[in-house]
Amino acid sequence: MLEAIVFYILAGASVVFGLVMITRVNPISSAMTLVGAFGALAGLYAMLNASFVSIIQILVYAGGIMVLVIFVIMLLNLHKDDLEPMKAQPLWIGGTLVVLFGTILGPILFCVLPNKDWTWSSLAPDFGTLMTVGEKIFSDFIFPFEILSLILLTAVVGALVMAKRKL
Protein backbone atom coordinates (compact mmCIF):
# COMPACT_ATOMS: atom_id res chain seq x y z
CA MET A 1 0.00 0.00 0.00
CA LEU A 2 2.76 2.46 0.93
CA GLU A 3 4.61 1.50 -2.24
CA ALA A 4 1.58 2.45 -4.36
CA ILE A 5 1.21 5.80 -2.55
CA VAL A 6 4.87 6.68 -3.12
CA PHE A 7 4.58 5.62 -6.76
CA TYR A 8 1.56 7.83 -7.38
CA ILE A 9 3.20 10.78 -5.62
CA LEU A 10 6.37 10.44 -7.73
CA ALA A 11 4.44 9.85 -10.95
CA GLY A 12 2.17 12.82 -10.24
CA ALA A 13 5.15 15.02 -9.42
CA SER A 14 6.82 13.99 -12.65
CA VAL A 15 3.71 14.86 -14.69
CA VAL A 16 3.19 18.18 -12.87
CA PHE A 17 6.84 19.18 -13.31
CA GLY A 18 6.61 18.25 -16.99
CA LEU A 19 3.47 20.32 -17.50
CA VAL A 20 4.96 23.29 -15.66
CA MET A 21 8.11 22.93 -17.75
CA ILE A 22 6.33 23.19 -21.09
CA THR A 23 4.13 26.11 -19.98
CA ARG A 24 6.89 28.41 -18.69
CA VAL A 25 7.94 31.35 -20.82
CA ASN A 26 11.32 31.84 -19.16
CA PRO A 27 13.71 29.09 -20.33
CA ILE A 28 15.69 29.10 -17.07
CA SER A 29 12.59 28.39 -14.96
CA SER A 30 11.60 25.75 -17.48
CA ALA A 31 15.02 24.11 -17.13
CA MET A 32 14.75 24.18 -13.33
CA THR A 33 11.39 22.42 -13.38
CA LEU A 34 12.95 19.82 -15.67
CA VAL A 35 15.38 19.10 -12.83
CA GLY A 36 12.35 18.35 -10.64
CA ALA A 37 10.98 15.97 -13.27
CA PHE A 38 14.36 14.23 -13.45
CA GLY A 39 14.36 13.89 -9.65
CA ALA A 40 10.90 12.33 -9.62
CA LEU A 41 11.96 9.95 -12.38
CA ALA A 42 15.03 8.98 -10.36
CA GLY A 43 12.71 8.17 -7.47
CA LEU A 44 10.67 5.91 -9.74
CA TYR A 45 13.84 4.12 -10.82
CA ALA A 46 14.80 3.68 -7.17
CA MET A 47 11.41 2.07 -6.51
CA LEU A 48 12.23 -0.47 -9.22
CA ASN A 49 15.46 -1.34 -7.33
CA ALA A 50 17.41 0.07 -10.28
CA SER A 51 19.83 1.90 -8.02
CA PHE A 52 22.48 2.43 -10.69
CA VAL A 53 20.00 3.92 -13.15
CA SER A 54 18.54 6.11 -10.39
CA ILE A 55 21.93 7.50 -9.38
CA ILE A 56 22.95 8.05 -13.01
CA GLN A 57 19.64 9.87 -13.59
CA ILE A 58 20.57 12.35 -10.85
CA LEU A 59 24.27 12.67 -11.68
CA VAL A 60 24.14 12.75 -15.47
CA TYR A 61 20.77 14.30 -16.28
CA ALA A 62 19.89 16.48 -13.29
CA GLY A 63 23.55 17.41 -12.87
CA GLY A 64 25.55 17.40 -16.08
CA ILE A 65 22.95 17.74 -18.80
CA MET A 66 21.05 20.49 -16.99
CA VAL A 67 24.27 22.48 -16.47
CA LEU A 68 24.85 22.15 -20.21
CA VAL A 69 21.28 23.23 -21.00
CA ILE A 70 21.50 26.28 -18.73
CA PHE A 71 24.91 27.15 -20.20
CA VAL A 72 23.47 27.06 -23.74
CA ILE A 73 20.45 29.14 -22.67
CA MET A 74 22.81 31.74 -21.23
CA LEU A 75 24.89 31.71 -24.40
CA LEU A 76 21.80 32.54 -26.43
CA ASN A 77 21.56 35.83 -24.49
CA LEU A 78 17.78 36.12 -24.72
CA HIS A 79 16.11 39.43 -23.91
CA LYS A 80 12.63 40.09 -22.54
CA ASP A 81 11.42 40.88 -26.05
CA ASP A 82 12.42 37.38 -27.14
CA LEU A 83 10.36 35.81 -24.35
CA GLU A 84 6.85 36.79 -25.40
CA PRO A 85 4.15 34.80 -23.60
CA MET A 86 2.89 31.76 -25.43
CA LYS A 87 -0.71 31.90 -26.59
CA ALA A 88 -2.60 28.77 -25.69
CA GLN A 89 -4.28 27.61 -28.88
CA PRO A 90 -6.86 24.83 -28.88
CA LEU A 91 -4.76 22.66 -31.17
CA TRP A 92 -1.73 22.99 -28.87
CA ILE A 93 -3.81 22.17 -25.77
CA GLY A 94 -5.45 19.21 -27.50
CA GLY A 95 -2.14 17.86 -28.72
CA THR A 96 -0.65 18.12 -25.25
CA LEU A 97 -3.58 16.27 -23.71
CA VAL A 98 -3.40 13.50 -26.33
CA VAL A 99 0.32 13.00 -25.70
CA LEU A 100 -0.17 13.15 -21.94
CA PHE A 101 -2.95 10.59 -21.82
CA GLY A 102 -1.23 8.43 -24.42
CA THR A 103 1.95 8.21 -22.39
CA ILE A 104 0.09 7.55 -19.15
CA LEU A 105 -2.75 5.30 -20.28
CA GLY A 106 -0.93 3.48 -23.10
CA PRO A 107 1.43 1.43 -20.92
CA ILE A 108 -1.33 0.79 -18.40
CA LEU A 109 -3.79 -0.51 -20.99
CA PHE A 110 -1.35 -2.57 -23.04
CA CYS A 111 1.20 -3.82 -20.53
CA VAL A 112 -0.03 -3.76 -16.96
CA LEU A 113 -3.75 -4.62 -17.23
CA PRO A 114 -3.41 -7.75 -19.42
CA ASN A 115 -0.76 -9.08 -17.02
CA LYS A 116 -2.73 -8.94 -13.77
CA ASP A 117 -0.16 -10.93 -11.77
CA TRP A 118 2.56 -8.31 -12.34
CA THR A 119 4.20 -6.93 -9.17
CA TRP A 120 7.32 -4.96 -8.35
CA SER A 121 8.95 -8.17 -7.15
CA SER A 122 8.40 -9.89 -10.54
CA LEU A 123 11.32 -7.96 -12.03
CA ALA A 124 14.61 -9.75 -12.61
CA PRO A 125 16.83 -9.64 -9.51
CA ASP A 126 19.66 -7.92 -11.42
CA PHE A 127 17.35 -5.34 -13.06
CA GLY A 128 19.01 -1.92 -13.28
CA THR A 129 22.38 -2.93 -11.90
CA LEU A 130 25.65 -1.64 -13.29
CA MET A 131 26.47 -4.98 -14.90
CA THR A 132 23.17 -5.40 -16.77
CA VAL A 133 23.00 -1.77 -17.89
CA GLY A 134 26.62 -1.90 -19.12
CA GLU A 135 26.04 -5.15 -20.98
CA LYS A 136 22.94 -3.79 -22.71
CA ILE A 137 24.47 -0.43 -23.65
CA PHE A 138 27.75 -1.80 -24.98
CA SER A 139 26.37 -4.87 -26.75
CA ASP A 140 22.76 -4.51 -27.92
CA PHE A 141 22.54 -0.69 -27.95
CA ILE A 142 26.03 0.46 -28.94
CA PHE A 143 24.87 2.04 -32.22
CA PRO A 144 22.01 4.10 -30.67
CA PHE A 145 24.39 5.09 -27.84
CA GLU A 146 26.92 6.48 -30.33
CA ILE A 147 24.23 8.18 -32.42
CA LEU A 148 22.90 9.87 -29.28
CA SER A 149 26.36 11.22 -28.46
CA LEU A 150 26.64 12.66 -31.98
CA ILE A 151 23.17 14.24 -31.70
CA LEU A 152 24.12 15.90 -28.40
CA LEU A 153 27.38 17.17 -29.89
CA THR A 154 25.51 18.55 -32.90
CA ALA A 155 22.98 20.30 -30.63
CA VAL A 156 25.73 21.99 -28.63
CA VAL A 157 27.60 23.11 -31.76
CA GLY A 158 24.33 24.38 -33.29
CA ALA A 159 23.49 26.37 -30.16
CA LEU A 160 26.96 27.90 -30.16
CA VAL A 161 26.66 28.87 -33.84
CA MET A 162 23.25 30.44 -33.22
CA ALA A 163 24.56 32.36 -30.21
CA LYS A 164 27.60 33.58 -32.13
CA ARG A 165 25.44 34.76 -35.05
CA LYS A 166 23.34 37.05 -32.79
CA LEU A 167 26.40 38.87 -31.48
mmCIF file of C-alpha atoms in Angstrom:
data_model
loop_
_atom_site.group_PDB
_atom_site.id
_atom_site.type_symbol
_atom_site.label_atom_id
_atom_site.label_comp_id
_atom_site.label_asym_id
_atom_site.label_seq_id
_atom_site.Cartn_x
_atom_site.Cartn_y
_atom_site.Cartn_z
ATOM 1 C CA MET A 1 0.000 0.000 0.000
ATOM 2 C CA LEU A 2 2.758 2.457 0.934
ATOM 3 C CA GLU A 3 4.608 1.498 -2.242
ATOM 4 C CA ALA A 4 1.584 2.450 -4.360
ATOM 5 C CA ILE A 5 1.210 5.797 -2.554
ATOM 6 C CA VAL A 6 4.872 6.682 -3.118
ATOM 7 C CA PHE A 7 4.584 5.616 -6.757
ATOM 8 C CA TYR A 8 1.559 7.834 -7.379
ATOM 9 C CA ILE A 9 3.203 10.781 -5.621
ATOM 10 C CA LEU A 10 6.375 10.439 -7.728
ATOM 11 C CA ALA A 11 4.438 9.853 -10.946
ATOM 12 C CA GLY A 12 2.175 12.816 -10.243
ATOM 13 C CA ALA A 13 5.153 15.020 -9.417
ATOM 14 C CA SER A 14 6.820 13.992 -12.654
ATOM 15 C CA VAL A 15 3.715 14.864 -14.688
ATOM 16 C CA VAL A 16 3.193 18.176 -12.866
ATOM 17 C CA PHE A 17 6.837 19.179 -13.307
ATOM 18 C CA GLY A 18 6.605 18.250 -16.988
ATOM 19 C CA LEU A 19 3.469 20.321 -17.503
ATOM 20 C CA VAL A 20 4.958 23.292 -15.662
ATOM 21 C CA MET A 21 8.114 22.926 -17.751
ATOM 22 C CA ILE A 22 6.330 23.191 -21.095
ATOM 23 C CA THR A 23 4.132 26.106 -19.984
ATOM 24 C CA ARG A 24 6.894 28.409 -18.687
ATOM 25 C CA VAL A 25 7.941 31.350 -20.824
ATOM 26 C CA ASN A 26 11.323 31.836 -19.161
ATOM 27 C CA PRO A 27 13.713 29.085 -20.335
ATOM 28 C CA ILE A 28 15.693 29.096 -17.069
ATOM 29 C CA SER A 29 12.591 28.386 -14.955
ATOM 30 C CA SER A 30 11.603 25.748 -17.476
ATOM 31 C CA ALA A 31 15.023 24.106 -17.126
ATOM 32 C CA MET A 32 14.749 24.183 -13.332
ATOM 33 C CA THR A 33 11.389 22.415 -13.381
ATOM 34 C CA LEU A 34 12.954 19.824 -15.665
ATOM 35 C CA VAL A 35 15.382 19.095 -12.825
ATOM 36 C CA GLY A 36 12.354 18.347 -10.636
ATOM 37 C CA ALA A 37 10.977 15.971 -13.270
ATOM 38 C CA PHE A 38 14.362 14.231 -13.448
ATOM 39 C CA GLY A 39 14.360 13.894 -9.654
ATOM 40 C CA ALA A 40 10.898 12.332 -9.615
ATOM 41 C CA LEU A 41 11.959 9.954 -12.380
ATOM 42 C CA ALA A 42 15.029 8.979 -10.362
ATOM 43 C CA GLY A 43 12.710 8.170 -7.465
ATOM 44 C CA LEU A 44 10.668 5.909 -9.737
ATOM 45 C CA TYR A 45 13.843 4.121 -10.821
ATOM 46 C CA ALA A 46 14.797 3.680 -7.168
ATOM 47 C CA MET A 47 11.407 2.073 -6.515
ATOM 48 C CA LEU A 48 12.229 -0.467 -9.218
ATOM 49 C CA ASN A 49 15.464 -1.336 -7.334
ATOM 50 C CA ALA A 50 17.410 0.067 -10.284
ATOM 51 C CA SER A 51 19.835 1.898 -8.017
ATOM 52 C CA PHE A 52 22.482 2.431 -10.688
ATOM 53 C CA VAL A 53 19.999 3.923 -13.146
ATOM 54 C CA SER A 54 18.535 6.111 -10.394
ATOM 55 C CA ILE A 55 21.931 7.504 -9.384
ATOM 56 C CA ILE A 56 22.949 8.052 -13.006
ATOM 57 C CA GLN A 57 19.637 9.872 -13.588
ATOM 58 C CA ILE A 58 20.574 12.355 -10.852
ATOM 59 C CA LEU A 59 24.275 12.667 -11.684
ATOM 60 C CA VAL A 60 24.140 12.752 -15.472
ATOM 61 C CA TYR A 61 20.774 14.300 -16.280
ATOM 62 C CA ALA A 62 19.892 16.478 -13.293
ATOM 63 C CA GLY A 63 23.550 17.406 -12.870
ATOM 64 C CA GLY A 64 25.550 17.403 -16.076
ATOM 65 C CA ILE A 65 22.954 17.739 -18.804
ATOM 66 C CA MET A 66 21.050 20.489 -16.987
ATOM 67 C CA VAL A 67 24.266 22.478 -16.467
ATOM 68 C CA LEU A 68 24.852 22.148 -20.206
ATOM 69 C CA VAL A 69 21.275 23.230 -21.003
ATOM 70 C CA ILE A 70 21.503 26.276 -18.731
ATOM 71 C CA PHE A 71 24.906 27.154 -20.196
ATOM 72 C CA VAL A 72 23.472 27.058 -23.735
ATOM 73 C CA ILE A 73 20.454 29.141 -22.667
ATOM 74 C CA MET A 74 22.809 31.743 -21.225
ATOM 75 C CA LEU A 75 24.888 31.708 -24.405
ATOM 76 C CA LEU A 76 21.795 32.536 -26.433
ATOM 77 C CA ASN A 77 21.560 35.826 -24.489
ATOM 78 C CA LEU A 78 17.775 36.117 -24.723
ATOM 79 C CA HIS A 79 16.109 39.432 -23.910
ATOM 80 C CA LYS A 80 12.630 40.090 -22.536
ATOM 81 C CA ASP A 81 11.416 40.882 -26.048
ATOM 82 C CA ASP A 82 12.423 37.377 -27.136
ATOM 83 C CA LEU A 83 10.360 35.815 -24.354
ATOM 84 C CA GLU A 84 6.849 36.792 -25.395
ATOM 85 C CA PRO A 85 4.148 34.798 -23.603
ATOM 86 C CA MET A 86 2.889 31.758 -25.429
ATOM 87 C CA LYS A 87 -0.711 31.901 -26.590
ATOM 88 C CA ALA A 88 -2.602 28.770 -25.691
ATOM 89 C CA GLN A 89 -4.277 27.615 -28.877
ATOM 90 C CA PRO A 90 -6.864 24.832 -28.876
ATOM 91 C CA LEU A 91 -4.758 22.658 -31.170
ATOM 92 C CA TRP A 92 -1.727 22.995 -28.870
ATOM 93 C CA ILE A 93 -3.806 22.170 -25.771
ATOM 94 C CA GLY A 94 -5.454 19.208 -27.497
ATOM 95 C CA GLY A 95 -2.140 17.856 -28.724
ATOM 96 C CA THR A 96 -0.646 18.124 -25.252
ATOM 97 C CA LEU A 97 -3.584 16.266 -23.714
ATOM 98 C CA VAL A 98 -3.404 13.495 -26.331
ATOM 99 C CA VAL A 99 0.324 13.004 -25.697
ATOM 100 C CA LEU A 100 -0.166 13.148 -21.936
ATOM 101 C CA PHE A 101 -2.955 10.595 -21.825
ATOM 102 C CA GLY A 102 -1.227 8.426 -24.417
ATOM 103 C CA THR A 103 1.953 8.213 -22.392
ATOM 104 C CA ILE A 104 0.093 7.551 -19.155
ATOM 105 C CA LEU A 105 -2.745 5.301 -20.284
ATOM 106 C CA GLY A 106 -0.930 3.478 -23.102
ATOM 107 C CA PRO A 107 1.433 1.432 -20.919
ATOM 108 C CA ILE A 108 -1.334 0.788 -18.395
ATOM 109 C CA LEU A 109 -3.790 -0.512 -20.993
ATOM 110 C CA PHE A 110 -1.350 -2.574 -23.044
ATOM 111 C CA CYS A 111 1.199 -3.822 -20.528
ATOM 112 C CA VAL A 112 -0.031 -3.764 -16.963
ATOM 113 C CA LEU A 113 -3.747 -4.618 -17.230
ATOM 114 C CA PRO A 114 -3.410 -7.747 -19.419
ATOM 115 C CA ASN A 115 -0.760 -9.081 -17.016
ATOM 116 C CA LYS A 116 -2.728 -8.942 -13.770
ATOM 117 C CA ASP A 117 -0.162 -10.935 -11.771
ATOM 118 C CA TRP A 118 2.556 -8.310 -12.335
ATOM 119 C CA THR A 119 4.197 -6.934 -9.172
ATOM 120 C CA TRP A 120 7.316 -4.955 -8.346
ATOM 121 C CA SER A 121 8.952 -8.165 -7.154
ATOM 122 C CA SER A 122 8.397 -9.891 -10.541
ATOM 123 C CA LEU A 123 11.322 -7.955 -12.032
ATOM 124 C CA ALA A 124 14.606 -9.749 -12.606
ATOM 125 C CA PRO A 125 16.834 -9.636 -9.508
ATOM 126 C CA ASP A 126 19.658 -7.921 -11.418
ATOM 127 C CA PHE A 127 17.351 -5.339 -13.058
ATOM 128 C CA GLY A 128 19.015 -1.921 -13.281
ATOM 129 C CA THR A 129 22.384 -2.928 -11.899
ATOM 130 C CA LEU A 130 25.653 -1.640 -13.287
ATOM 131 C CA MET A 131 26.473 -4.984 -14.902
ATOM 132 C CA THR A 132 23.168 -5.399 -16.766
ATOM 133 C CA VAL A 133 22.996 -1.772 -17.890
ATOM 134 C CA GLY A 134 26.616 -1.896 -19.116
ATOM 135 C CA GLU A 135 26.045 -5.152 -20.977
ATOM 136 C CA LYS A 136 22.943 -3.792 -22.713
ATOM 137 C CA ILE A 137 24.473 -0.426 -23.649
ATOM 138 C CA PHE A 138 27.749 -1.797 -24.976
ATOM 139 C CA SER A 139 26.367 -4.871 -26.747
ATOM 140 C CA ASP A 140 22.761 -4.505 -27.923
ATOM 141 C CA PHE A 141 22.539 -0.694 -27.947
ATOM 142 C CA ILE A 142 26.029 0.462 -28.940
ATOM 143 C CA PHE A 143 24.874 2.036 -32.216
ATOM 144 C CA PRO A 144 22.014 4.099 -30.671
ATOM 145 C CA PHE A 145 24.395 5.093 -27.844
ATOM 146 C CA GLU A 146 26.925 6.476 -30.327
ATOM 147 C CA ILE A 147 24.234 8.177 -32.421
ATOM 148 C CA LEU A 148 22.900 9.866 -29.279
ATOM 149 C CA SER A 149 26.356 11.218 -28.463
ATOM 150 C CA LEU A 150 26.635 12.663 -31.978
ATOM 151 C CA ILE A 151 23.171 14.241 -31.702
ATOM 152 C CA LEU A 152 24.118 15.896 -28.395
ATOM 153 C CA LEU A 153 27.378 17.171 -29.886
ATOM 154 C CA THR A 154 25.512 18.554 -32.901
ATOM 155 C CA ALA A 155 22.980 20.299 -30.629
ATOM 156 C CA VAL A 156 25.735 21.995 -28.629
ATOM 157 C CA VAL A 157 27.595 23.112 -31.760
ATOM 158 C CA GLY A 158 24.332 24.382 -33.290
ATOM 159 C CA ALA A 159 23.489 26.373 -30.163
ATOM 160 C CA LEU A 160 26.961 27.899 -30.163
ATOM 161 C CA VAL A 161 26.659 28.872 -33.842
ATOM 162 C CA MET A 162 23.248 30.444 -33.215
ATOM 163 C CA ALA A 163 24.555 32.361 -30.209
ATOM 164 C CA LYS A 164 27.603 33.580 -32.131
ATOM 165 C CA ARG A 165 25.444 34.765 -35.047
ATOM 166 C CA LYS A 166 23.336 37.047 -32.789
ATOM 167 C CA LEU A 167 26.398 38.869 -31.484
#
